[in-house]
């Protein structure tokens, strides 16, 4: 397994509400390998692969969007004011390279430490005091390149060293890449499979809100990129997940207790095929599973995640073996067919 598409997906810009580049890339790569592909009114990309028995509708979901920013004003000196789209800690953005509209380079700037007062050094910077510099010296010059409402993404290249990889947007391009790897497989499964590449998860789980009325599925698996807790200085008993220990299986998170039958069934498949895995031990954060549970008639959903350090930042870290084991686990779940979650 070569971790297809992971590099390309992470380097594409697709802040919530601006997922077009990601959607177009995925559609181009998968449309010849599935029975049908459609884009709904919100921008979700939904691919369908008919099952050999078709007694159930099984949704695999991953969100295409990433956290980022939006230009809120062009200042007289040619710099840009901006606001976060999704949850981005302002402490991690100072001095970072960004792209506006996927093409205009910029750098996020803040007052130099030599000029800060003591209380400013001790406090987190506020977005209202940060600016993006695009090399313009006036408002007129800047507005020839950008305008209010333009999207801003981190500009981060994907890199891999042995089993570790760094890049932006592993939350949730890692999940998108898992779904694409499953689609690459030529065999059909017993269940009808819908591959849902969703929009605007980072701004309120919006894309998943319209799935039920369209598909009325029987069950779902949400494939995510989640927090790795093995950060420097954090005691082990507070870790959520650990890089290298396999996909994380969620039993509960903010806004949703995972359907027990599905949770236990995921564990059984992992154990049956000796696939390395771990529980997600912290319940912070949420996923599209919460939205699916309370939309329409409700969809029982499980959550399987690729652990990633430093998510919602310019650069995060994954273990590629965790990604590969996630693909293996999801594939084996589908192979179980109607026996899964019965």
Short mmCIF file of C-alpha atoms in Angstrom, two decimals:
data_model
loop_
_atom_site.label_atom_id
_atom_site.label_comp_id
_atom_site.label_asym_id
_atom_site.label_seq_id
_atom_site.Cartn_x
_atom_site.Cartn_y
_atom_site.Cartn_z
CA UNK A 1 0.00 0.00 0.00
CA UNK A 2 1.55 3.30 -1.13
CA UNK A 3 -0.73 5.81 0.64
CA UNK A 4 -2.16 7.01 -2.66
CA UNK A 5 -3.27 10.62 -2.93
CA UNK A 6 -2.26 11.63 0.60
CA UNK A 7 0.37 14.12 -0.57
CA UNK A 8 -1.82 15.66 -3.27
CA UNK A 9 -4.83 15.99 -0.99
CA UNK A 10 -2.98 17.69 1.85
CA UNK A 11 -1.33 20.24 -0.46
CA UNK A 12 -4.65 21.35 -1.97
CA UNK A 13 -6.33 24.39 -0.41
CA UNK A 14 -9.89 23.85 0.77
CA UNK A 15 -11.01 25.94 3.72
CA UNK A 16 -14.62 25.38 4.83
CA UNK A 17 -16.93 26.69 2.12
CA UNK A 18 -14.15 26.68 -0.50
CA UNK A 19 -13.68 22.94 -1.07
CA UNK A 20 -13.87 23.09 -4.87
CA UNK A 21 -10.22 22.23 -5.60
CA UNK A 22 -10.39 19.21 -3.33
CA UNK A 23 -13.73 18.07 -4.70
CA UNK A 24 -12.58 18.38 -8.32
CA UNK A 25 -9.41 16.39 -7.61
CA UNK A 26 -11.28 13.57 -5.88
CA UNK A 27 -13.99 13.43 -8.55
CA UNK A 28 -11.42 13.18 -11.33
CA UNK A 29 -9.63 10.29 -9.62
CA UNK A 30 -12.65 8.19 -8.62
CA UNK A 31 -15.42 8.70 -11.16
CA UNK A 32 -14.28 5.87 -13.43
CA UNK A 33 -14.10 3.44 -10.48
CA UNK A 34 -17.63 3.83 -9.09
CA UNK A 35 -21.14 3.42 -10.46
CA UNK A 36 -22.15 7.05 -10.06
CA UNK A 37 -20.93 10.38 -8.70
CA UNK A 38 -22.97 13.46 -7.83
CA UNK A 39 -22.44 16.83 -6.17
CA UNK A 40 -25.32 17.99 -3.98
CA UNK A 41 -26.54 21.53 -3.39
CA UNK A 42 -24.14 22.15 -0.47
CA UNK A 43 -21.14 20.81 -2.39
CA UNK A 44 -20.83 17.33 -0.90
CA UNK A 45 -19.37 14.79 -3.34
CA UNK A 46 -21.23 11.47 -3.11
CA UNK A 47 -19.99 8.39 -4.96
CA UNK A 48 -21.94 5.13 -5.13
CA UNK A 49 -20.84 1.53 -5.54
CA UNK A 50 -23.65 -1.03 -5.77
CA UNK A 51 -23.45 -4.08 -3.52
CA UNK A 52 -23.79 -7.74 -4.43
CA UNK A 53 -26.81 -8.09 -2.12
CA UNK A 54 -27.88 -4.47 -1.60
CA UNK A 55 -29.82 -5.19 1.58
CA UNK A 56 -28.28 -2.22 3.41
CA UNK A 57 -27.07 1.27 2.61
CA UNK A 58 -23.66 1.86 4.20
CA UNK A 59 -22.15 5.35 4.22
CA UNK A 60 -18.43 6.02 4.53
CA UNK A 61 -17.92 9.72 5.28
CA UNK A 62 -14.90 12.04 5.44
CA UNK A 63 -14.84 15.82 5.26
CA UNK A 64 -12.93 17.70 2.58
CA UNK A 65 -12.62 21.05 4.34
CA UNK A 66 -9.76 22.33 6.47
CA UNK A 67 -9.45 25.17 8.96
CA UNK A 68 -8.11 28.44 7.62
CA UNK A 69 -9.00 32.12 7.33
CA UNK A 70 -10.91 34.75 5.38
CA UNK A 71 -9.84 38.28 4.48
CA UNK A 72 -11.97 40.80 6.40
CA UNK A 73 -10.34 44.06 5.30
CA UNK A 74 -7.62 45.50 3.09
CA UNK A 75 -5.72 48.11 5.12
CA UNK A 76 -4.30 51.40 3.84
CA UNK A 77 -0.73 50.07 4.13
CA UNK A 78 -1.51 47.08 1.88
CA UNK A 79 -1.71 44.48 4.65
CA UNK A 80 -4.78 42.29 5.18
CA UNK A 81 -6.93 41.86 8.26
CA UNK A 82 -8.40 38.37 8.56
CA UNK A 83 -10.53 36.08 10.72
CA UNK A 84 -10.33 32.35 11.39
CA UNK A 85 -12.62 29.86 9.66
CA UNK A 86 -12.86 26.98 12.10
CA UNK A 87 -10.85 26.62 15.28
CA UNK A 88 -7.29 27.96 14.84
CA UNK A 89 -5.23 29.00 17.86
CA UNK A 90 -3.69 32.42 17.07
CA UNK A 91 -0.50 31.36 18.88
CA UNK A 92 0.41 28.95 16.08
CA UNK A 93 -0.03 31.29 13.10
CA UNK A 94 2.51 34.09 13.60
CA UNK A 95 5.21 34.08 10.92
CA UNK A 96 3.56 31.34 8.88
CA UNK A 97 3.30 31.25 5.09
CA UNK A 98 -0.23 31.37 3.65
CA UNK A 99 -1.96 31.44 0.25
CA UNK A 100 -4.90 33.68 -0.64
CA UNK A 101 -7.30 32.26 -3.27
CA UNK A 102 -4.89 29.38 -3.72
CA UNK A 103 -2.36 31.56 -5.50
CA UNK A 104 -1.35 34.81 -3.76
CA UNK A 105 1.47 34.20 -1.25
CA UNK A 106 1.53 35.94 2.10
CA UNK A 107 3.03 35.86 5.59
CA UNK A 108 1.14 36.36 8.86
CA UNK A 109 2.82 39.08 10.90
CA UNK A 110 2.67 40.44 14.45
CA UNK A 111 4.48 43.10 16.42
CA UNK A 112 8.15 42.16 16.94
CA UNK A 113 8.96 40.84 20.40
CA UNK A 114 11.35 43.78 20.97
CA UNK A 115 8.38 46.16 20.74
CA UNK A 116 5.94 44.22 22.89
CA UNK A 117 5.11 45.17 26.45
CA UNK A 118 5.41 42.50 29.13
CA UNK A 119 1.68 41.80 29.23
CA UNK A 120 1.65 41.38 25.42
CA UNK A 121 4.45 38.80 25.61
CA UNK A 122 2.58 36.80 28.24
CA UNK A 123 -0.78 36.88 26.44
CA UNK A 124 -1.86 35.19 23.23
CA UNK A 125 -2.02 37.52 20.23
CA UNK A 126 -5.51 38.49 19.11
CA UNK A 127 -6.58 38.15 15.50
CA UNK A 128 -7.50 41.83 15.43
CA UNK A 129 -3.80 42.62 15.92
CA UNK A 130 -2.47 40.21 13.27
CA UNK A 131 -2.01 41.05 9.60
CA UNK A 132 -1.17 39.21 6.40
CA UNK A 133 1.59 40.82 4.35
CA UNK A 134 1.42 40.09 0.60
CA UNK A 135 4.21 42.44 -0.46
CA UNK A 136 1.88 45.33 -1.31
CA UNK A 137 2.73 48.87 -0.16
CA UNK A 138 -0.75 50.36 -0.44
CA UNK A 139 -4.42 49.46 -0.41
CA UNK A 140 -4.70 50.12 -4.14
CA UNK A 141 -1.83 47.75 -4.87
CA UNK A 142 -3.23 45.03 -2.59
CA UNK A 143 -6.75 45.20 -4.03
CA UNK A 144 -5.36 44.36 -7.45
CA UNK A 145 -4.62 40.90 -6.04
CA UNK A 146 -7.12 40.24 -3.24
CA UNK A 147 -10.44 41.44 -1.88
CA UNK A 148 -12.58 41.11 1.21
CA UNK A 149 -14.04 37.62 1.50
CA UNK A 150 -11.12 35.81 -0.13
CA UNK A 151 -10.13 32.52 1.48
CA UNK A 152 -6.71 32.04 3.06
CA UNK A 153 -4.98 28.66 3.57
CA UNK A 154 -1.75 27.64 5.18
CA UNK A 155 0.97 27.05 2.57
CA UNK A 156 2.58 23.80 3.70
CA UNK A 157 4.31 21.13 1.62
CA UNK A 158 3.86 17.43 2.38
CA UNK A 159 7.02 15.67 3.52
CA UNK A 160 7.71 12.10 4.53
CA UNK A 161 10.60 10.64 6.51
CA UNK A 162 10.44 6.87 7.09
CA UNK A 163 6.99 6.16 8.57
CA UNK A 164 6.26 9.75 9.63
CA UNK A 165 4.76 12.42 7.40
CA UNK A 166 4.16 16.12 7.92
CA UNK A 167 1.71 18.41 6.17
CA UNK A 168 -1.41 20.49 6.64
CA UNK A 169 -5.04 19.40 6.72
CA UNK A 170 -4.57 15.75 7.75
CA UNK A 171 -7.85 16.60 9.49
CA UNK A 172 -9.49 15.37 7.35
CA UNK A 173 -7.67 14.79 4.08
CA UNK A 174 -6.32 11.62 5.69
CA UNK A 175 -9.94 10.43 5.90
CA UNK A 176 -10.57 11.41 2.28
CA UNK A 177 -7.48 9.46 1.23
CA UNK A 178 -8.74 6.39 3.12
CA UNK A 179 -12.02 6.48 1.19
CA UNK A 180 -10.16 6.89 -2.10
CA UNK A 181 -7.96 3.89 -1.30
CA UNK A 182 -11.08 1.78 -0.69
CA UNK A 183 -12.57 2.97 -3.98
CA UNK A 184 -9.36 1.92 -5.77
CA UNK A 185 -10.14 -1.69 -4.85
CA UNK A 186 -11.93 -3.42 -7.68
CA UNK A 187 -14.16 -5.81 -5.72
CA UNK A 188 -17.72 -5.12 -4.70
CA UNK A 189 -19.08 -5.63 -1.21
CA UNK A 190 -22.41 -7.05 -0.05
CA UNK A 191 -23.78 -3.67 1.05
CA UNK A 192 -24.47 -0.70 -1.19
CA UNK A 193 -21.63 1.68 -0.36
CA UNK A 194 -21.94 5.47 -0.50
CA UNK A 195 -18.67 7.38 -0.25
CA UNK A 196 -19.52 10.84 1.08
CA UNK A 197 -16.83 13.53 0.82
CA UNK A 198 -18.34 16.28 2.94
CA UNK A 199 -18.08 20.07 3.15
CA UNK A 200 -18.00 22.50 6.08
CA UNK A 201 -17.41 20.06 8.93
CA UNK A 202 -15.15 22.59 10.64
CA UNK A 203 -17.90 25.22 10.76
CA UNK A 204 -20.72 23.25 12.34
CA UNK A 205 -20.92 19.81 10.68
CA UNK A 206 -22.95 21.34 7.88
CA UNK A 207 -22.29 18.95 5.01
CA UNK A 208 -23.45 15.87 6.89
CA UNK A 209 -26.74 17.58 7.83
CA UNK A 210 -28.22 16.95 4.38
CA UNK A 211 -27.12 13.34 3.87
CA UNK A 212 -30.03 11.54 5.49
CA UNK A 213 -32.73 13.00 3.27
CA UNK A 214 -30.72 12.10 0.18
CA UNK A 215 -29.58 8.59 1.10
CA UNK A 216 -31.54 7.34 4.14
CA UNK A 217 -28.67 5.00 5.04
CA UNK A 218 -28.80 2.12 7.53
CA UNK A 219 -25.41 2.77 9.09
CA UNK A 220 -22.31 4.89 8.67
CA UNK A 221 -18.62 5.08 9.43
CA UNK A 222 -16.99 8.48 9.79
CA UNK A 223 -13.28 8.44 8.95
CA UNK A 224 -11.41 11.30 10.60
CA UNK A 225 -8.06 12.78 11.48
CA UNK A 226 -7.94 13.19 15.24
CA UNK A 227 -5.76 14.61 17.99
CA UNK A 228 -2.63 12.70 18.97
CA UNK A 229 -2.05 13.37 22.65
CA UNK A 230 1.59 12.29 22.78
CA UNK A 231 2.82 15.88 22.73
CA UNK A 232 5.94 17.02 24.57
CA UNK A 233 5.22 17.70 28.20
CA UNK A 234 1.79 16.06 28.30
CA UNK A 235 1.61 13.14 30.77
CA UNK A 236 0.69 9.81 29.22
CA UNK A 237 -2.54 9.46 31.18
CA UNK A 238 -3.83 12.55 29.33
CA UNK A 239 -3.05 11.25 25.84
CA UNK A 240 -5.98 10.86 23.47
CA UNK A 241 -4.06 8.71 20.98
CA UNK A 242 -0.48 7.81 20.23
CA UNK A 243 1.28 7.85 16.85
CA UNK A 244 2.19 4.37 15.70
CA UNK A 245 -0.48 2.53 17.70
CA UNK A 246 -2.89 2.25 14.79
CA UNK A 247 -6.29 3.78 13.97
CA UNK A 248 -8.19 5.27 16.90
CA UNK A 249 -11.65 3.90 17.59
CA UNK A 250 -14.02 6.34 19.27
CA UNK A 251 -16.53 5.26 21.93
CA UNK A 252 -17.73 8.81 22.74
CA UNK A 253 -16.98 12.39 21.79
CA UNK A 254 -18.57 15.81 22.19
CA UNK A 255 -22.22 15.57 21.28
CA UNK A 256 -22.35 11.84 20.56
CA UNK A 257 -22.04 8.47 22.25
CA UNK A 258 -21.10 5.95 19.56
CA UNK A 259 -23.62 3.20 18.89
CA UNK A 260 -22.38 0.37 21.11
CA UNK A 261 -23.08 -2.36 18.56
CA UNK A 262 -21.02 -0.56 15.93
CA UNK A 263 -18.20 0.26 18.36
CA UNK A 264 -17.90 -3.34 19.51
CA UNK A 265 -18.15 -4.61 15.94
CA UNK A 266 -15.23 -2.39 14.86
CA UNK A 267 -13.13 -3.78 17.72
CA UNK A 268 -14.06 -7.35 16.78
CA UNK A 269 -12.99 -6.87 13.17
CA UNK A 270 -9.67 -5.30 14.23
CA UNK A 271 -9.00 -8.21 16.58
CA UNK A 272 -10.12 -10.84 14.07
CA UNK A 273 -7.66 -9.65 11.43
CA UNK A 274 -4.92 -8.63 13.89
CA UNK A 275 -4.98 -4.99 12.80
CA UNK A 276 -3.17 -2.68 15.19
CA UNK A 277 -5.63 -0.26 16.79
CA UNK A 278 -6.23 1.87 19.86
CA UNK A 279 -9.17 3.48 21.66
CA UNK A 280 -9.47 7.24 21.52
CA UNK A 281 -9.10 7.91 25.22
CA UNK A 282 -10.17 11.56 25.34
CA UNK A 283 -13.69 12.67 24.46
CA UNK A 284 -12.95 16.24 23.34
CA UNK A 285 -13.79 17.24 19.79
CA UNK A 286 -16.66 16.19 17.56
CA UNK A 287 -17.29 14.62 14.17
CA UNK A 288 -20.00 14.30 11.54
CA UNK A 289 -21.25 11.22 13.42
CA UNK A 290 -22.96 13.59 15.88
CA UNK A 291 -24.85 15.31 13.08
CA UNK A 292 -25.85 12.02 11.45
CA UNK A 293 -27.27 10.79 14.76
CA UNK A 294 -29.75 13.66 15.04
CA UNK A 295 -30.73 14.36 11.43
CA UNK A 296 -33.86 12.96 9.85
CA UNK A 297 -34.49 9.50 11.23
CA UNK A 298 -30.96 9.30 12.58
CA UNK A 299 -28.08 7.13 11.42
CA UNK A 300 -26.10 4.86 13.79
CA UNK A 301 -22.47 5.72 13.10
CA UNK A 302 -19.01 4.66 14.18
CA UNK A 303 -15.86 6.77 14.11
CA UNK A 304 -12.39 5.57 13.08
CA UNK A 305 -9.56 8.11 13.02
CA UNK A 306 -5.96 8.55 11.92
CA UNK A 307 -4.05 10.11 14.87
CA UNK A 308 -2.29 13.38 14.02
CA UNK A 309 -0.18 15.66 16.19
CA UNK A 310 -0.81 19.41 16.08
CA UNK A 311 -4.06 19.39 14.08
CA UNK A 312 -5.70 22.73 13.23
CA UNK A 313 -2.26 24.24 12.74
CA UNK A 314 0.05 25.01 9.80
CA UNK A 315 1.75 21.62 10.12
CA UNK A 316 0.72 18.32 11.65
CA UNK A 317 2.34 14.89 11.89
CA UNK A 318 0.98 11.41 11.20
CA UNK A 319 2.41 7.92 11.16
CA UNK A 320 1.84 6.50 7.68
CA UNK A 321 1.47 3.00 9.13
CA UNK A 322 -1.52 4.28 11.14
CA UNK A 323 -3.02 5.51 7.88
CA UNK A 324 -2.41 2.17 6.17
CA UNK A 325 -3.91 0.26 9.09
CA UNK A 326 -6.97 2.50 8.91
CA UNK A 327 -7.41 1.57 5.25
CA UNK A 328 -7.02 -2.11 6.15
CA UNK A 329 -9.54 -1.91 8.99
CA UNK A 330 -12.18 -0.11 6.93
CA UNK A 331 -11.67 -2.56 4.08
CA UNK A 332 -12.13 -5.56 6.35
CA UNK A 333 -15.27 -4.04 7.86
CA UNK A 334 -16.78 -3.78 4.39
CA UNK A 335 -15.74 -7.34 3.60
CA UNK A 336 -17.68 -8.53 6.65
CA UNK A 337 -20.82 -7.44 4.81
CA UNK A 338 -24.14 -8.03 6.51
CA UNK A 339 -22.37 -9.66 9.45
CA UNK A 340 -20.99 -6.28 10.55
CA UNK A 341 -22.95 -4.57 13.35
CA UNK A 342 -25.69 -7.20 13.45
#
